Coordinates of C-alpha atoms in Angstrom, one line a residue:
M21 CA 115.0 43.7 -142.2
L22 CA 116.2 47.3 -142.6
T23 CA 120.1 47.2 -141.9
M24 CA 122.2 50.0 -140.8
A25 CA 123.9 50.7 -144.5
P26 CA 120.4 51.1 -146.5
L27 CA 119.2 53.3 -143.7
C28 CA 122.1 55.7 -143.4
T29 CA 121.7 56.0 -147.3
A30 CA 118.2 56.9 -146.9
L31 CA 118.8 59.4 -144.1
L32 CA 121.0 61.2 -146.5
I33 CA 123.5 63.9 -144.3
L34 CA 122.8 64.0 -140.4
S35 CA 125.4 66.7 -139.9
V36 CA 128.4 68.8 -141.6
L37 CA 130.2 68.2 -138.4
R38 CA 129.8 64.7 -137.9
P39 CA 129.7 61.4 -139.6
I40 CA 126.8 60.9 -142.0
C41 CA 126.4 57.5 -140.2
A42 CA 127.1 58.6 -136.7
A43 CA 125.3 56.6 -134.0
P44 CA 122.2 58.4 -132.6
N45 CA 121.6 59.4 -129.2
F46 CA 118.4 58.2 -127.8
L47 CA 115.9 59.6 -125.3
I48 CA 113.0 58.1 -124.0
F49 CA 110.3 59.9 -122.1
L50 CA 108.2 57.3 -119.7
A51 CA 105.3 58.9 -118.2
D52 CA 103.5 56.8 -115.3
D53 CA 99.9 56.0 -115.4
L54 CA 99.1 58.1 -118.5
G55 CA 96.1 56.5 -120.3
F56 CA 95.6 56.2 -123.8
G57 CA 92.7 59.0 -123.8
D58 CA 94.5 61.5 -121.7
L59 CA 96.7 63.6 -124.1
S60 CA 95.3 66.0 -126.3
V61 CA 96.8 64.6 -129.5
Y62 CA 94.8 61.6 -128.7
G63 CA 91.5 63.1 -128.3
H64 CA 91.0 64.3 -124.9
P65 CA 88.8 67.4 -125.0
T66 CA 90.3 69.4 -122.1
S67 CA 93.8 68.2 -121.9
E68 CA 96.4 70.7 -122.5
T69 CA 99.6 69.1 -123.6
P70 CA 101.1 71.8 -126.1
N71 CA 104.6 70.0 -126.4
I72 CA 103.7 66.4 -126.4
D73 CA 101.1 67.3 -129.2
Q74 CA 103.8 68.9 -131.3
L75 CA 106.4 66.2 -130.7
A76 CA 103.3 63.9 -132.5
R77 CA 102.7 66.4 -135.0
D78 CA 106.4 66.5 -135.8
G79 CA 107.0 62.5 -135.9
V80 CA 105.2 59.2 -135.9
R81 CA 102.1 58.6 -133.4
F82 CA 101.2 54.8 -132.9
T83 CA 97.5 54.0 -132.4
N84 CA 98.2 50.4 -131.4
F85 CA 101.3 50.5 -129.2
Y86 CA 101.3 48.2 -125.9
A87 CA 103.2 48.7 -122.7
G88 CA 104.9 45.8 -121.4
A89 CA 102.2 45.2 -118.7
A90 CA 99.7 46.5 -116.8
V91 CA 101.4 47.7 -114.1
C92 CA 104.8 49.7 -113.3
S93 CA 107.5 47.6 -112.2
P94 CA 107.1 44.5 -114.8
S95 CA 106.2 47.0 -117.7
R96 CA 109.6 48.8 -117.0
G97 CA 111.0 45.6 -116.7
V98 CA 109.8 44.5 -120.3
L99 CA 111.2 48.0 -121.6
L100 CA 114.6 47.4 -120.4
T101 CA 114.9 43.9 -121.2
G102 CA 112.8 43.2 -124.5
K103 CA 111.5 40.0 -122.7
Y104 CA 107.8 39.1 -121.2
H105 CA 107.7 40.1 -117.5
V106 CA 106.9 36.4 -116.6
R107 CA 110.5 35.6 -117.9
L108 CA 111.9 38.4 -115.4
G109 CA 110.2 36.9 -112.5
I110 CA 108.7 40.6 -112.1
Y111 CA 105.1 39.3 -110.9
P112 CA 102.9 39.5 -108.9
S113 CA 102.3 43.4 -108.7
T114 CA 105.4 45.4 -108.2
F115 CA 108.8 45.9 -106.3
D116 CA 107.9 47.7 -102.9
S117 CA 110.5 49.8 -101.3
N118 CA 110.9 46.9 -98.9
A119 CA 111.4 44.1 -101.5
R120 CA 114.4 42.0 -101.1
F121 CA 114.7 41.8 -105.0
G122 CA 114.9 43.6 -108.2
L123 CA 115.4 43.3 -112.0
L124 CA 118.3 40.6 -111.7
H125 CA 121.8 41.6 -113.1
N126 CA 122.0 38.7 -115.5
F127 CA 119.5 40.3 -118.0
T128 CA 120.7 42.3 -120.7
T129 CA 119.4 45.9 -120.8
I130 CA 119.1 48.8 -123.0
P131 CA 122.2 50.3 -121.3
T132 CA 124.3 47.0 -121.5
A133 CA 123.0 46.2 -124.7
L134 CA 124.3 49.5 -126.4
R135 CA 127.7 49.8 -124.3
P136 CA 129.6 47.7 -127.2
A137 CA 128.7 50.5 -129.5
G138 CA 130.1 53.0 -127.4
Y139 CA 127.0 54.6 -125.5
R140 CA 126.7 56.1 -122.0
S141 CA 123.4 55.8 -120.2
A142 CA 121.4 57.8 -117.4
I143 CA 118.1 57.8 -115.7
I144 CA 116.2 60.7 -114.3
G145 CA 113.2 59.9 -112.7
K146 CA 111.5 57.1 -111.3
W147 CA 113.0 53.4 -111.1
H148 CA 110.4 51.0 -109.5
L149 CA 113.0 47.9 -110.5
G150 CA 114.1 47.3 -107.0
Y151 CA 116.5 48.7 -104.3
G152 CA 117.2 45.7 -102.1
Q153 CA 120.4 45.4 -99.5
S154 CA 122.1 48.7 -99.9
G155 CA 120.8 49.6 -103.1
R156 CA 121.9 46.3 -105.0
Y157 CA 119.2 46.8 -107.5
L158 CA 119.7 50.5 -108.2
P159 CA 120.0 51.5 -111.8
T160 CA 123.8 51.8 -111.6
N161 CA 124.0 48.1 -111.0
A162 CA 121.6 47.9 -114.1
G163 CA 123.9 49.2 -116.7
F164 CA 123.1 52.9 -116.4
E165 CA 126.1 55.0 -115.4
Y166 CA 124.1 57.7 -113.6
Y167 CA 120.7 57.8 -111.6
Y168 CA 118.7 60.8 -110.0
G169 CA 115.1 60.3 -109.1
I170 CA 112.9 58.1 -106.7
P171 CA 113.3 54.4 -106.9
W172 CA 109.4 53.9 -106.6
S173 CA 106.1 55.3 -106.9
Q174 CA 105.4 58.4 -104.4
S175 CA 102.2 56.5 -103.5
E176 CA 104.3 53.8 -101.5
C177 CA 105.7 56.4 -99.0
P178 CA 104.3 59.1 -96.9
T179 CA 103.5 62.0 -99.3
L180 CA 102.4 65.2 -97.5
T181 CA 102.1 68.4 -99.8
C182 CA 101.3 68.0 -103.3
F183 CA 100.5 71.3 -104.4
Y184 CA 101.0 75.1 -103.7
P185 CA 101.5 75.9 -101.0
D186 CA 100.2 73.3 -98.7
V187 CA 97.5 71.2 -100.3
P188 CA 98.1 67.7 -98.8
C189 CA 98.3 64.7 -100.9
D190 CA 95.1 62.6 -101.7
L191 CA 97.4 59.1 -101.2
G192 CA 100.7 57.5 -99.6
N193 CA 101.8 55.2 -97.4
P194 CA 102.3 56.4 -93.8
D195 CA 104.1 53.0 -92.5
K196 CA 106.7 53.2 -95.0
A197 CA 109.8 55.4 -94.7
P198 CA 109.5 58.9 -96.1
C199 CA 109.9 59.3 -99.9
A200 CA 113.7 59.4 -100.7
L201 CA 115.6 61.4 -103.4
F202 CA 118.7 59.3 -104.7
R203 CA 121.8 60.4 -106.6
N204 CA 123.4 57.1 -108.3
T205 CA 123.4 55.1 -104.7
S206 CA 123.3 57.8 -102.1
I207 CA 120.1 59.5 -100.6
I208 CA 120.5 63.2 -101.1
E209 CA 117.0 64.5 -99.6
Q210 CA 114.5 62.4 -97.4
P211 CA 111.7 63.5 -97.2
L212 CA 111.8 65.0 -100.5
D213 CA 109.7 68.4 -101.7
F214 CA 107.5 67.3 -104.4
L215 CA 106.4 70.8 -105.3
T216 CA 110.1 71.3 -106.9
L217 CA 110.7 67.8 -107.9
T218 CA 109.8 68.0 -111.8
Q219 CA 111.9 71.4 -112.0
R220 CA 114.8 69.2 -110.4
Y221 CA 114.2 66.3 -112.9
V222 CA 114.2 69.0 -115.7
R223 CA 117.4 70.7 -114.3
E224 CA 119.4 67.2 -113.9
T225 CA 118.3 66.4 -117.6
K226 CA 120.0 69.7 -118.9
S227 CA 122.8 69.2 -116.9
Y228 CA 123.4 65.9 -118.4
L229 CA 122.8 66.8 -122.0
T230 CA 125.0 69.9 -121.8
G231 CA 128.3 69.6 -124.1
K232 CA 127.1 66.1 -125.3
R233 CA 127.3 67.4 -128.8
H234 CA 131.1 67.5 -128.6
S235 CA 131.4 64.2 -126.9
Q236 CA 132.6 61.2 -128.9
D237 CA 130.2 58.7 -126.9
P238 CA 126.5 58.6 -127.8
F239 CA 123.9 58.4 -125.2
F240 CA 120.7 56.7 -124.1
L241 CA 118.7 58.8 -121.7
L242 CA 115.5 57.8 -119.9
V243 CA 113.6 60.3 -118.2
A244 CA 111.0 58.6 -116.3
F245 CA 108.5 61.2 -114.9
Q246 CA 106.5 60.7 -111.9
H247 CA 103.6 62.1 -113.4
V248 CA 100.7 61.2 -113.7
H249 CA 100.5 58.7 -110.9
N250 CA 98.7 59.1 -107.8
P251 CA 98.9 61.0 -105.7
Q252 CA 99.1 64.0 -108.4
F253 CA 101.4 67.0 -107.6
A254 CA 102.6 70.1 -109.4
G255 CA 104.7 73.0 -108.2
H256 CA 103.5 77.1 -108.0
R257 CA 103.7 77.6 -111.6
F258 CA 100.8 74.8 -112.3
T259 CA 98.8 74.5 -109.5
N260 CA 95.4 75.3 -110.7
S261 CA 96.4 75.8 -114.1
S262 CA 94.2 73.4 -115.7
L263 CA 90.9 72.6 -116.7
R264 CA 91.1 68.7 -115.7
G265 CA 91.9 69.5 -111.9
K266 CA 94.8 68.1 -109.9
F267 CA 95.2 65.3 -112.8
G268 CA 95.4 68.3 -115.4
D269 CA 98.0 70.4 -113.1
S270 CA 100.1 67.3 -112.9
L271 CA 99.7 66.7 -116.9
L272 CA 100.7 70.2 -117.6
E273 CA 103.7 70.2 -115.6
M274 CA 105.2 67.1 -117.5
D275 CA 104.4 68.3 -120.7
W276 CA 106.3 71.7 -119.8
A277 CA 109.4 69.2 -118.5
V278 CA 109.1 67.5 -122.1
G279 CA 109.0 71.1 -123.9
E280 CA 112.0 72.5 -121.7
I281 CA 114.0 69.1 -122.6
M282 CA 113.0 69.5 -126.2
N283 CA 114.1 73.3 -126.4
H284 CA 117.7 72.4 -124.5
L285 CA 118.6 69.5 -126.9
E286 CA 117.9 72.2 -130.0
S287 CA 120.0 74.7 -128.3
E288 CA 122.7 72.0 -127.6
G289 CA 122.7 71.0 -131.0
L290 CA 121.4 67.6 -130.2
L291 CA 118.2 67.3 -132.1
E292 CA 119.1 66.2 -135.4
D293 CA 121.0 63.4 -133.8
T294 CA 118.6 61.9 -131.4
F295 CA 116.1 59.6 -131.7
I296 CA 113.0 60.4 -129.2
M297 CA 110.3 58.5 -127.8
F298 CA 107.3 59.5 -125.5
T299 CA 104.8 56.8 -123.9
S300 CA 103.5 55.5 -120.6
D301 CA 104.4 52.8 -118.5
N302 CA 101.0 51.2 -118.6
G303 CA 97.2 52.5 -118.9
A304 CA 95.0 54.8 -116.8
S305 CA 94.4 54.1 -113.1
F306 CA 90.6 55.0 -113.9
V307 CA 89.5 53.4 -110.7
Q308 CA 90.7 56.7 -108.9
E309 CA 88.1 58.4 -110.8
Q310 CA 88.5 62.1 -111.7
I311 CA 92.2 61.7 -110.8
G312 CA 92.8 58.2 -112.4
G313 CA 93.3 59.5 -115.9
A314 CA 91.3 58.4 -119.3
T315 CA 91.3 55.2 -121.2
G316 CA 90.1 57.0 -124.5
G317 CA 87.2 54.3 -124.8
L318 CA 89.1 51.3 -124.2
R319 CA 88.1 48.5 -121.9
C320 CA 89.2 48.9 -117.9
G321 CA 92.3 50.2 -117.2
K322 CA 95.6 49.7 -115.0
T323 CA 95.8 46.2 -113.7
S324 CA 93.7 44.9 -116.6
E325 CA 94.8 42.6 -119.4
F326 CA 91.9 44.6 -121.6
E327 CA 93.0 47.0 -123.9
G328 CA 92.7 50.1 -121.3
G329 CA 95.2 48.5 -119.1
R330 CA 97.8 47.9 -122.0
R331 CA 97.4 50.0 -124.9
V332 CA 99.3 53.4 -124.4
A333 CA 100.5 56.5 -126.2
A334 CA 103.6 56.0 -128.2
I335 CA 105.2 58.9 -130.4
F336 CA 108.2 58.6 -132.4
Y337 CA 110.4 62.0 -133.3
W338 CA 113.8 62.0 -135.2
K339 CA 114.1 65.4 -136.9
D340 CA 114.6 64.9 -140.4
K341 CA 114.7 61.7 -140.3
L342 CA 111.2 60.2 -139.6
K343 CA 108.5 61.7 -141.6
P344 CA 106.3 64.0 -139.6
R345 CA 102.6 63.7 -139.2
I346 CA 102.5 60.0 -139.8
E347 CA 100.2 57.7 -137.8
R348 CA 100.9 54.0 -137.7
Q349 CA 98.2 51.4 -137.1
H350 CA 100.1 48.5 -137.0
F351 CA 100.9 47.1 -133.3
A352 CA 104.0 47.2 -131.6
S353 CA 105.0 46.9 -128.0
F354 CA 107.8 47.9 -125.1
M355 CA 109.6 44.3 -126.0
D356 CA 110.4 45.9 -129.6
L357 CA 112.4 49.0 -128.4
L358 CA 115.7 46.9 -127.4
P359 CA 116.1 45.7 -130.7
T360 CA 115.1 48.7 -132.6
L361 CA 117.7 50.7 -130.5
A362 CA 120.3 48.3 -130.7
S363 CA 119.6 48.1 -134.6
L364 CA 119.9 52.0 -135.0
A365 CA 123.2 52.1 -132.9
G366 CA 124.7 49.1 -134.9
A367 CA 125.1 46.8 -131.4
P368 CA 124.6 43.3 -131.7
Q369 CA 121.1 42.0 -131.3
P370 CA 120.1 40.7 -127.8
E371 CA 118.1 37.6 -127.4
C372 CA 114.7 38.7 -126.5
D373 CA 111.2 38.6 -127.1
G374 CA 111.1 41.9 -129.2
L375 CA 111.5 43.1 -132.7
D376 CA 113.4 45.5 -134.5
L377 CA 110.6 48.2 -135.4
T378 CA 112.8 49.9 -138.0
P379 CA 110.9 48.7 -140.9
L380 CA 107.6 50.0 -139.7
L381 CA 109.2 53.4 -138.7
F382 CA 111.1 53.9 -141.7
E383 CA 109.3 51.9 -144.5
R384 CA 105.6 51.2 -142.9
K385 CA 106.4 47.5 -142.9
P386 CA 104.8 45.8 -140.5
V387 CA 107.0 43.9 -138.1
R388 CA 104.8 42.2 -135.2
S389 CA 101.9 39.8 -135.9
E390 CA 101.1 38.4 -132.4
M391 CA 101.6 39.3 -128.8
A392 CA 100.9 37.5 -125.5
Y393 CA 99.0 39.1 -122.3
Y394 CA 100.5 37.6 -119.3
S395 CA 98.9 38.7 -116.3
T396 CA 100.6 40.9 -113.4
F397 CA 99.0 39.5 -110.7
G398 CA 98.3 35.8 -109.4
Q399 CA 101.0 33.7 -110.7
G400 CA 101.2 35.6 -114.2
E401 CA 98.9 33.4 -115.9
L402 CA 98.8 33.9 -119.7
Y403 CA 95.0 36.1 -120.3
A404 CA 95.1 36.7 -123.8
V405 CA 96.8 36.5 -127.1
R406 CA 96.8 38.9 -130.1
V407 CA 97.3 37.6 -133.7
G408 CA 96.8 40.4 -136.4
E409 CA 93.5 42.1 -135.5
Y410 CA 92.1 39.5 -133.5
K411 CA 92.5 39.1 -129.7
A412 CA 91.3 36.1 -127.8
H413 CA 90.8 36.4 -124.0
Y414 CA 91.1 32.8 -122.5
L415 CA 91.1 34.6 -118.7
S416 CA 89.9 37.7 -117.6
H417 CA 89.5 40.1 -114.4
G418 CA 89.0 43.5 -114.0
G419 CA 92.1 44.3 -111.7
P420 CA 92.6 43.7 -107.8
M421 CA 92.1 47.5 -107.0
G422 CA 88.2 47.5 -107.3
C423 CA 86.1 50.1 -108.7
Q424 CA 82.6 49.8 -106.7
R425 CA 82.2 53.5 -106.5
W426 CA 81.9 53.4 -110.2
A427 CA 80.0 50.4 -110.5
D428 CA 76.9 52.0 -111.9
I429 CA 79.1 53.8 -114.6
V430 CA 81.6 51.4 -116.0
D431 CA 81.5 48.0 -117.2
D432 CA 81.1 45.4 -114.3
S433 CA 83.7 43.3 -115.5
C434 CA 86.2 46.3 -114.5
C435 CA 85.3 45.9 -111.1
D436 CA 85.7 41.8 -111.0
D437 CA 88.5 40.8 -108.6
E438 CA 87.5 37.4 -109.6
I439 CA 89.3 35.4 -112.3
T440 CA 87.0 34.4 -115.2
R441 CA 87.8 31.5 -117.5
H442 CA 86.5 31.8 -121.1
D443 CA 86.0 28.2 -122.8
P444 CA 85.7 29.0 -125.6
P445 CA 87.6 32.2 -125.4
K446 CA 85.9 35.4 -126.3
V447 CA 87.5 36.8 -129.4
Y448 CA 87.4 40.4 -130.5
N449 CA 88.6 42.5 -133.5
L450 CA 90.6 45.1 -132.3
L451 CA 90.4 47.1 -135.6
V452 CA 86.6 47.5 -135.5
D453 CA 85.9 47.1 -131.8
P454 CA 89.1 48.5 -130.0
G455 CA 86.7 48.7 -126.8
E456 CA 86.2 44.9 -126.7
R457 CA 82.6 44.8 -126.5
A458 CA 81.4 42.2 -128.9
D459 CA 82.7 39.0 -128.6
Y460 CA 83.2 37.9 -132.6
R461 CA 84.1 34.3 -132.2
H462 CA 80.7 32.7 -133.5
N463 CA 81.5 34.9 -136.5
L464 CA 84.8 33.4 -137.3
T465 CA 83.2 29.8 -137.0
L466 CA 81.2 30.6 -140.2
T467 CA 84.0 31.0 -142.5
E468 CA 86.9 29.0 -143.7
E469 CA 89.3 32.0 -143.0
G470 CA 87.4 32.1 -139.7
R471 CA 87.9 28.8 -138.5
R472 CA 92.0 29.3 -139.5
V473 CA 92.2 32.5 -137.4
L474 CA 90.8 30.8 -134.4
G475 CA 93.3 28.0 -135.3
L476 CA 95.9 30.7 -135.2
L477 CA 95.0 32.2 -131.8
D478 CA 94.5 28.7 -130.3
G479 CA 97.9 27.6 -131.8
Y480 CA 99.7 30.6 -130.4
Y481 CA 98.0 30.5 -127.1
R482 CA 99.2 27.0 -126.3
R483 CA 102.6 28.1 -127.5
M484 CA 103.1 30.6 -125.3
A485 CA 101.4 29.2 -122.5
A486 CA 104.2 26.6 -122.2
I487 CA 107.1 29.3 -122.1
P488 CA 109.6 28.8 -118.9
Y489 CA 109.0 31.5 -116.2
M490 CA 111.4 32.7 -113.8
P491 CA 110.0 32.2 -110.0
S492 CA 108.4 35.4 -108.6
L493 CA 110.7 37.9 -107.1
T494 CA 108.5 40.3 -106.0
Q495 CA 106.6 39.0 -102.6
Q496 CA 109.9 38.4 -100.8
T497 CA 110.4 41.5 -98.4
D498 CA 112.0 42.7 -95.5
D499 CA 111.0 46.0 -93.6
A500 CA 114.7 46.5 -92.8
L501 CA 115.4 47.2 -96.2
E502 CA 113.6 50.5 -96.1
P503 CA 115.9 53.0 -97.7
C504 CA 117.0 55.2 -94.5
C505 CA 119.5 58.1 -94.8
S506 CA 119.9 58.0 -91.1
P507 CA 120.8 54.6 -90.5
G508 CA 120.1 53.0 -86.9
C509 CA 117.8 55.9 -85.9
T510 CA 114.4 55.3 -84.2
P511 CA 111.7 55.0 -84.4
F512 CA 112.3 53.5 -87.9
P513 CA 111.2 53.9 -90.6
R514 CA 109.9 57.4 -89.6
C515 CA 112.9 59.0 -88.2
C516 CA 114.8 58.8 -91.8
H517 CA 115.3 62.4 -92.2
C518 CA 118.1 64.6 -93.6
A519 CA 119.0 67.7 -95.2
A520 CA 117.3 68.8 -98.4
E521 CA 119.3 68.8 -101.6
Q522 CA 121.4 71.8 -101.9
D523 CA 121.3 73.6 -105.4

């Protein structure tokens, strides 16, 4: 394992004004429902993402990186805790705005793990790990000192105008309280103006970063975009600005935001001291057709344990510390972020399912050789496992969202809401067949080495199927918990309106 001492030696000098081994700042850009094939740098022919592409050219781009789960809430829980989502009780599906529970406070999160090393933490953007009674499960109760954003997806509330000047949204839930913008635990705008939301996320991020160079405390900042989840939205500048329609406009606005924040880091003198990552919480919601994203040839999408639901873009950047224009084909996961940041910060390593990625990032030494794929629906069943380049599916389904309208275009299995049991399991070689089209099991039975691989897959499956689960937390709801800036108003929750945020 790469320890801080040799790492500091290898990094040489960080700054003439700061100690050679000053703990780095951490910034994670987290997109929402961005498919593996949606970025220009990951091969999309008409996407315009110049700032994210530049981040990839200047840093390390992963081609085998996995989100924590195939939908939002469990994936974000995995990112923050380094634990499989079934250990957190975040299944099936996600936390709705009226959920009684959220991410439980007894779990170590990135902010709480870094706090002993002097870190301050903030999140700007989407949370989606619970609200609860009086905001009990908001980020400020999960280790973050500051929060500005929306606690869930814009599809879970009445979303009216999504594109300038008055283009209505494609999706939204009219039975819920209007979308609310929070600062810490207080609602500051309800309903909120989506046409200016990304600009406000950028403004808040810049405000948080300003002056941090002179602070004695390093920071962990999570910028969690609403983009490109449905319904997509964009302000005046980006409406009708791309070749990909609404999806492309939303993507271009997010890319602009990344560029603005990167430029501000540089102007504040923070770029050399900040370890940066860009990724997505799960794969493309391709059942939404043209506004659902691109899987880059991977099978199925969001909600599925096939690669299209779990494999995501992942870019790491640290100026003058990580080599530019590097591609990593070794696989890694959201679970690995917490131990990696703890290692770089010199903080104690928490108990979790993740592994420290610093040997892979700095020395190209593989770290992870096994991973389990637990479903985000049903009872969180173990669907598949990966050992090396081989992935075995013991259960599968396309995803409960359905895709009947695309049944003549996509693989029928991606539209199948029924769980299919595979006995023997279907085995795919992900290095030569990332689209999971050809069952390789028979080929493996023909050689001694192949039979050894099958034994490893079966042994790992049995071991991971036996891990203890936490009981599900997502299905216990109470409509009275809908956040409302006008408590006691009628008719609830449609009456929840308050003044717009003041600049």
